[in-house]
Tab-separated table of C-alpha atoms in Angstrom:
chain	number	residue	atom	x	y	z
A	1	UNK	CA	12.313	-0.841	21.654
A	2	UNK	CA	9.744	0.207	19.023
A	3	UNK	CA	10.998	3.957	19.348
A	4	UNK	CA	12.131	6.605	17.033
A	5	UNK	CA	11.983	5.526	13.457
A	6	UNK	CA	10.977	2.189	13.704
A	7	UNK	CA	7.739	2.789	16.312
A	8	UNK	CA	5.668	2.152	13.236
A	9	UNK	CA	5.493	-0.192	10.053
A	10	UNK	CA	3.166	-0.407	7.243
A	11	UNK	CA	2.442	-2.385	4.436
A	12	UNK	CA	4.985	-0.368	2.146
A	13	UNK	CA	7.938	-1.057	4.642
A	14	UNK	CA	6.907	-4.696	4.508
A	15	UNK	CA	6.776	-4.842	0.818
A	16	UNK	CA	10.228	-3.091	0.434
A	17	UNK	CA	11.729	-5.712	2.880
A	18	UNK	CA	10.290	-8.655	0.814
A	19	UNK	CA	11.506	-6.845	-2.228
A	20	UNK	CA	15.245	-6.665	-0.389
A	21	UNK	CA	16.402	-5.944	2.800
A	22	UNK	CA	19.051	-3.324	1.589
A	23	UNK	CA	16.202	-1.307	0.165
A	24	UNK	CA	14.078	-1.310	3.177
A	25	UNK	CA	16.807	-0.222	5.433
A	26	UNK	CA	18.287	2.537	3.102
A	27	UNK	CA	14.722	4.142	3.302
A	28	UNK	CA	13.486	3.225	6.706
A	29	UNK	CA	16.467	3.394	8.972
A	30	UNK	CA	19.341	5.745	6.597
A	31	UNK	CA	16.183	7.879	5.166
A	32	UNK	CA	17.811	7.767	1.797
A	33	UNK	CA	14.854	8.556	-0.648
A	34	UNK	CA	14.573	7.681	-4.124
A	35	UNK	CA	14.267	10.555	-6.451
A	36	UNK	CA	10.583	11.450	-7.153
A	37	UNK	CA	9.966	10.747	-10.618
A	38	UNK	CA	7.176	12.535	-12.708
A	39	UNK	CA	5.091	8.804	-12.939
A	40	UNK	CA	5.224	9.200	-8.902
A	41	UNK	CA	3.967	12.738	-9.057
A	42	UNK	CA	1.437	12.037	-11.571
A	43	UNK	CA	0.093	9.271	-9.312
A	44	UNK	CA	0.105	11.443	-6.312
A	45	UNK	CA	-1.898	14.398	-8.116
A	46	UNK	CA	-4.315	11.485	-9.372
A	47	UNK	CA	-4.782	10.190	-5.876
A	48	UNK	CA	-5.247	14.012	-4.671
A	49	UNK	CA	-8.299	14.650	-6.901
A	50	UNK	CA	-9.866	11.256	-6.417
A	51	UNK	CA	-10.155	11.970	-3.042
A	52	UNK	CA	-10.895	15.610	-3.303
A	53	UNK	CA	-14.059	14.276	-5.497
A	54	UNK	CA	-14.997	11.933	-2.908
A	55	UNK	CA	-14.820	14.443	-0.142
A	56	UNK	CA	-16.439	17.402	-1.805
A	57	UNK	CA	-18.071	16.196	-5.309
A	58	UNK	CA	-15.845	18.685	-7.212
A	59	UNK	CA	-13.885	17.577	-10.311
A	60	UNK	CA	-10.623	19.278	-9.928
A	61	UNK	CA	-9.022	20.512	-13.059
A	62	UNK	CA	-5.228	20.524	-12.568
A	63	UNK	CA	-3.435	19.374	-9.259
A	64	UNK	CA	0.115	20.786	-8.342
A	65	UNK	CA	2.677	18.603	-6.626
A	66	UNK	CA	6.126	20.209	-5.068
A	67	UNK	CA	9.047	17.964	-5.422
A	68	UNK	CA	11.395	20.375	-3.199
A	69	UNK	CA	12.879	22.098	-6.203
A	70	UNK	CA	9.882	22.754	-8.709
A	71	UNK	CA	5.958	22.983	-9.148
A	72	UNK	CA	4.496	20.359	-11.178
A	73	UNK	CA	0.859	20.811	-12.756
A	74	UNK	CA	-0.928	17.816	-13.645
A	75	UNK	CA	-4.464	17.735	-15.797
A	76	UNK	CA	-6.210	15.399	-13.629
A	77	UNK	CA	-10.222	15.779	-14.666
A	78	UNK	CA	-10.274	12.924	-17.100
A	79	UNK	CA	-8.671	10.750	-14.554
A	80	UNK	CA	-11.472	11.633	-12.124
A	81	UNK	CA	-14.199	11.086	-14.849
A	82	UNK	CA	-13.078	8.217	-15.466
A	83	UNK	CA	-12.794	7.052	-11.723
A	84	UNK	CA	-16.136	8.566	-11.335
A	85	UNK	CA	-17.811	5.558	-13.293
A	86	UNK	CA	-16.890	2.953	-10.765
A	87	UNK	CA	-16.901	5.212	-7.607
A	88	UNK	CA	-20.471	6.950	-8.149
A	89	UNK	CA	-22.661	3.730	-7.999
A	90	UNK	CA	-21.025	2.514	-5.344
A	91	UNK	CA	-20.864	5.824	-2.839
A	92	UNK	CA	-24.339	6.964	-3.884
A	93	UNK	CA	-26.066	3.616	-3.507
A	94	UNK	CA	-29.062	3.839	-1.061
A	95	UNK	CA	-28.390	2.714	2.676
A	96	UNK	CA	-24.647	3.472	1.921
A	97	UNK	CA	-21.816	5.318	3.838
A	98	UNK	CA	-17.870	5.488	3.353
A	99	UNK	CA	-14.767	6.888	4.778
A	100	UNK	CA	-12.144	8.443	2.762
A	101	UNK	CA	-8.630	7.964	3.701
A	102	UNK	CA	-9.451	6.145	7.203
A	103	UNK	CA	-6.671	5.994	9.149
A	104	UNK	CA	-5.674	2.599	11.151
A	105	UNK	CA	-3.153	2.016	13.816
A	106	UNK	CA	-3.120	-1.324	15.516
A	107	UNK	CA	-0.992	-3.463	17.217
A	108	UNK	CA	1.539	-5.954	15.772
A	109	UNK	CA	2.911	-8.169	18.377
A	110	UNK	CA	4.131	-7.838	21.995
A	111	UNK	CA	7.638	-5.367	21.754
A	112	UNK	CA	6.725	-4.824	18.039
A	113	UNK	CA	6.080	-1.784	16.060
A	114	UNK	CA	2.584	-0.526	15.707
A	115	UNK	CA	0.824	-0.978	12.201
A	116	UNK	CA	0.015	2.446	10.283
A	117	UNK	CA	-2.001	2.570	7.348
A	118	UNK	CA	-4.685	4.441	5.356
A	119	UNK	CA	-7.413	2.819	3.696
A	120	UNK	CA	-8.492	5.197	0.263
A	121	UNK	CA	-11.986	4.184	0.608
A	122	UNK	CA	-14.200	1.679	2.851
A	123	UNK	CA	-17.956	1.300	1.649
A	124	UNK	CA	-20.568	0.368	4.055
A	125	UNK	CA	-23.745	-0.706	2.816
A	126	UNK	CA	-26.679	-1.447	5.143
A	127	UNK	CA	-29.805	-3.587	3.671
A	128	UNK	CA	-32.323	-4.122	6.154
A	129	UNK	CA	-32.855	-7.430	4.902
A	130	UNK	CA	-29.371	-8.775	4.737
A	131	UNK	CA	-26.362	-8.124	6.839
A	132	UNK	CA	-23.759	-5.260	6.464
A	133	UNK	CA	-21.487	-5.514	3.257
A	134	UNK	CA	-18.150	-3.885	3.186
A	135	UNK	CA	-15.693	-2.929	0.517
A	136	UNK	CA	-12.387	-1.538	0.627
A	137	UNK	CA	-10.955	0.048	-2.551
A	138	UNK	CA	-7.328	1.119	-3.222
A	139	UNK	CA	-7.046	3.461	-6.322
A	140	UNK	CA	-4.230	3.048	-8.181
A	141	UNK	CA	-2.529	4.461	-11.390
A	142	UNK	CA	-0.729	2.608	-13.730
A	143	UNK	CA	0.706	2.537	-17.260
A	144	UNK	CA	0.097	-0.295	-18.400
A	145	UNK	CA	-2.677	-2.998	-17.810
A	146	UNK	CA	-0.048	-5.947	-17.297
A	147	UNK	CA	0.644	-4.277	-13.961
A	148	UNK	CA	-3.069	-4.735	-12.695
A	149	UNK	CA	-3.146	-7.372	-10.203
A	150	UNK	CA	-5.536	-10.252	-10.472
A	151	UNK	CA	-8.431	-11.245	-8.154
A	152	UNK	CA	-6.276	-13.903	-6.736
A	153	UNK	CA	-3.733	-12.068	-6.349
A	154	UNK	CA	-5.737	-9.169	-4.572
A	155	UNK	CA	-6.823	-11.734	-2.340
A	156	UNK	CA	-3.021	-12.251	-1.272
A	157	UNK	CA	-2.314	-8.582	-1.428
A	158	UNK	CA	-1.072	-7.734	2.265
A	159	UNK	CA	-2.088	-4.281	2.074
A	160	UNK	CA	-5.808	-4.691	1.349
A	161	UNK	CA	-5.672	-7.651	3.741
A	162	UNK	CA	-4.025	-5.567	6.570
A	163	UNK	CA	-7.238	-3.426	6.023
A	164	UNK	CA	-9.402	-6.140	6.158
A	165	UNK	CA	-8.165	-7.575	9.418
A	166	UNK	CA	-8.686	-4.113	10.990
A	167	UNK	CA	-12.630	-4.085	9.873
A	168	UNK	CA	-13.369	-7.783	10.474
A	169	UNK	CA	-11.805	-7.017	14.080
A	170	UNK	CA	-14.220	-3.716	14.267
A	171	UNK	CA	-17.320	-6.115	12.965
A	172	UNK	CA	-17.199	-9.308	14.663
A	173	UNK	CA	-20.286	-10.417	12.819
A	174	UNK	CA	-18.951	-9.782	9.248
A	175	UNK	CA	-18.671	-12.577	7.134
A	176	UNK	CA	-16.629	-11.374	3.925
A	177	UNK	CA	-15.272	-8.440	2.858
A	178	UNK	CA	-14.933	-7.340	-0.747
A	179	UNK	CA	-11.291	-5.906	-1.346
A	180	UNK	CA	-10.423	-3.599	-4.751
A	181	UNK	CA	-8.623	-2.040	-7.034
A	182	UNK	CA	-9.259	1.149	-9.162
A	183	UNK	CA	-6.928	1.269	-12.010
A	184	UNK	CA	-6.356	4.735	-14.035
A	185	UNK	CA	-4.655	3.888	-16.921
A	186	UNK	CA	-2.124	6.990	-17.632
A	187	UNK	CA	-0.575	5.918	-20.816
A	188	UNK	CA	-3.769	6.316	-23.153
A	189	UNK	CA	-4.998	8.886	-25.023
A	190	UNK	CA	-8.625	8.571	-23.979
A	191	UNK	CA	-8.259	8.381	-19.801
A	192	UNK	CA	-10.000	4.979	-18.670
A	193	UNK	CA	-10.418	3.182	-15.451
A	194	UNK	CA	-11.470	-0.496	-14.233
A	195	UNK	CA	-11.873	-2.148	-11.266
A	196	UNK	CA	-10.728	-5.662	-10.245
A	197	UNK	CA	-12.631	-7.451	-7.332
A	198	UNK	CA	-12.424	-10.011	-4.682
A	199	UNK	CA	-13.776	-11.407	-1.711
A	200	UNK	CA	-12.162	-12.821	1.124
A	201	UNK	CA	-13.298	-14.503	4.564
A	202	UNK	CA	-11.929	-13.877	8.040
A	203	UNK	CA	-9.641	-17.428	7.721
A	204	UNK	CA	-7.861	-16.020	4.670
A	205	UNK	CA	-7.363	-12.607	6.226
A	206	UNK	CA	-5.893	-14.236	9.116
A	207	UNK	CA	-3.708	-16.565	7.231
A	208	UNK	CA	-1.910	-13.411	5.256
A	209	UNK	CA	-1.914	-11.377	8.645
A	210	UNK	CA	-0.316	-14.154	10.055
A	211	UNK	CA	2.502	-14.171	7.403
A	212	UNK	CA	2.745	-10.373	7.390
A	213	UNK	CA	3.487	-10.626	11.160
A	214	UNK	CA	6.226	-13.259	10.609
A	215	UNK	CA	7.593	-10.732	7.802
A	216	UNK	CA	7.250	-7.653	10.500
A	217	UNK	CA	9.263	-10.106	13.397
A	218	UNK	CA	12.169	-10.448	11.132
A	219	UNK	CA	12.297	-6.637	10.312
A	220	UNK	CA	12.208	-6.239	13.975
A	221	UNK	CA	15.325	-8.798	14.562
A	222	UNK	CA	17.543	-6.871	12.314
A	223	UNK	CA	16.348	-3.370	14.032
A	224	UNK	CA	17.747	-5.151	17.558
A	225	UNK	CA	20.500	-6.608	16.080
A	226	UNK	CA	21.950	-3.666	14.094
A	227	UNK	CA	20.371	-0.566	15.318
A	228	UNK	CA	19.323	2.437	14.226
A	229	UNK	CA	22.607	4.170	14.625
A	230	UNK	CA	25.231	4.288	12.037
A	231	UNK	CA	25.675	2.789	8.290
A	232	UNK	CA	25.106	-0.958	8.834
A	233	UNK	CA	24.039	-1.091	4.517
A	234	UNK	CA	26.405	-4.111	4.111
A	235	UNK	CA	25.703	-6.238	7.035
A	236	UNK	CA	22.438	-7.275	5.224
A	237	UNK	CA	21.969	-9.714	2.636
A	238	UNK	CA	21.079	-8.551	-0.702
A	239	UNK	CA	17.920	-9.834	-2.666
A	240	UNK	CA	19.781	-9.997	-5.803
A	241	UNK	CA	16.847	-11.226	-7.736
A	242	UNK	CA	15.500	-7.647	-7.548
A	243	UNK	CA	18.243	-5.827	-8.874
A	244	UNK	CA	16.823	-5.408	-12.263
A	245	UNK	CA	13.092	-4.659	-10.868
A	246	UNK	CA	11.591	-1.810	-12.437
A	247	UNK	CA	14.300	-0.521	-14.564
A	248	UNK	CA	17.026	-1.152	-12.295
A	249	UNK	CA	17.258	-0.876	-8.450
A	250	UNK	CA	17.893	2.764	-7.344
A	251	UNK	CA	20.566	1.539	-4.637
A	252	UNK	CA	22.506	-1.176	-6.818
A	253	UNK	CA	25.355	1.556	-7.046
A	254	UNK	CA	25.835	1.774	-3.597
A	255	UNK	CA	25.278	-1.810	-3.147
A	256	UNK	CA	28.206	-2.829	-5.401
A	257	UNK	CA	26.566	-6.259	-6.467
A	258	UNK	CA	29.251	-8.781	-7.152
A	259	UNK	CA	31.875	-7.045	-4.864
A	260	UNK	CA	29.583	-6.235	-1.751
A	261	UNK	CA	31.028	-7.852	1.486
A	262	UNK	CA	28.290	-9.338	3.001
A	263	UNK	CA	28.301	-10.851	6.618
A	264	UNK	CA	24.875	-10.764	8.275
A	265	UNK	CA	21.726	-12.432	7.215
A	266	UNK	CA	18.334	-12.601	8.813
A	267	UNK	CA	18.212	-16.281	9.087
A	268	UNK	CA	20.914	-16.250	11.718
A	269	UNK	CA	18.484	-14.220	14.238
A	270	UNK	CA	15.791	-16.142	14.008
């Protein structure tokens, strides 16, 4: 059945589902997109500039982002310079190879959607006197340090662990992988960056991947039960704990919390 708009799933989809099934359904099935904010566009511009630097060595001054209505120009050079302090020692080390925006497409389970993801940066260092070492790094822009994850939180991050799952499968002799986030602070006058790292082994990654697949099975059960046609928004139970997250859910008015008719639960399918 994994056809059309549910042929693929991803870490962002699973995170949306965990936040609230109605958010996932609105985005993935109904194709209702939240408005693009300035912070989102700035994050895209920074990501583009860091990626461009890794691929070409050039530090861009500005990046233009289109939102379908207007063009928005963001000054990005300071962010790239802040990122370079952490990236250059990794990618310019001896006997090192790296891949930028590496695509991964893998099976989830029989009859399920394929898992789609893009690794921001994968770094492989070859040491003639030791085994290969691998790091996987995602870059994140943030307005406040409080949003940065701890090493313990990174070790449970389903996106990074899905990347690690693919790398472990591709490298059967590899014992551990270092997973990290490079954070770039956007609200400071002086643009600063910092990294958070954790190390995971195969057992840890397999545990996180198994939990992720359980969630994908829930999502798949909903698609099978409700189908991809028509608006079944109110047939899904909302997660009301998420209504106030990040200043309030964009879909809250549509949801009508307090008066919504809810007649369907995921548990009834499992």
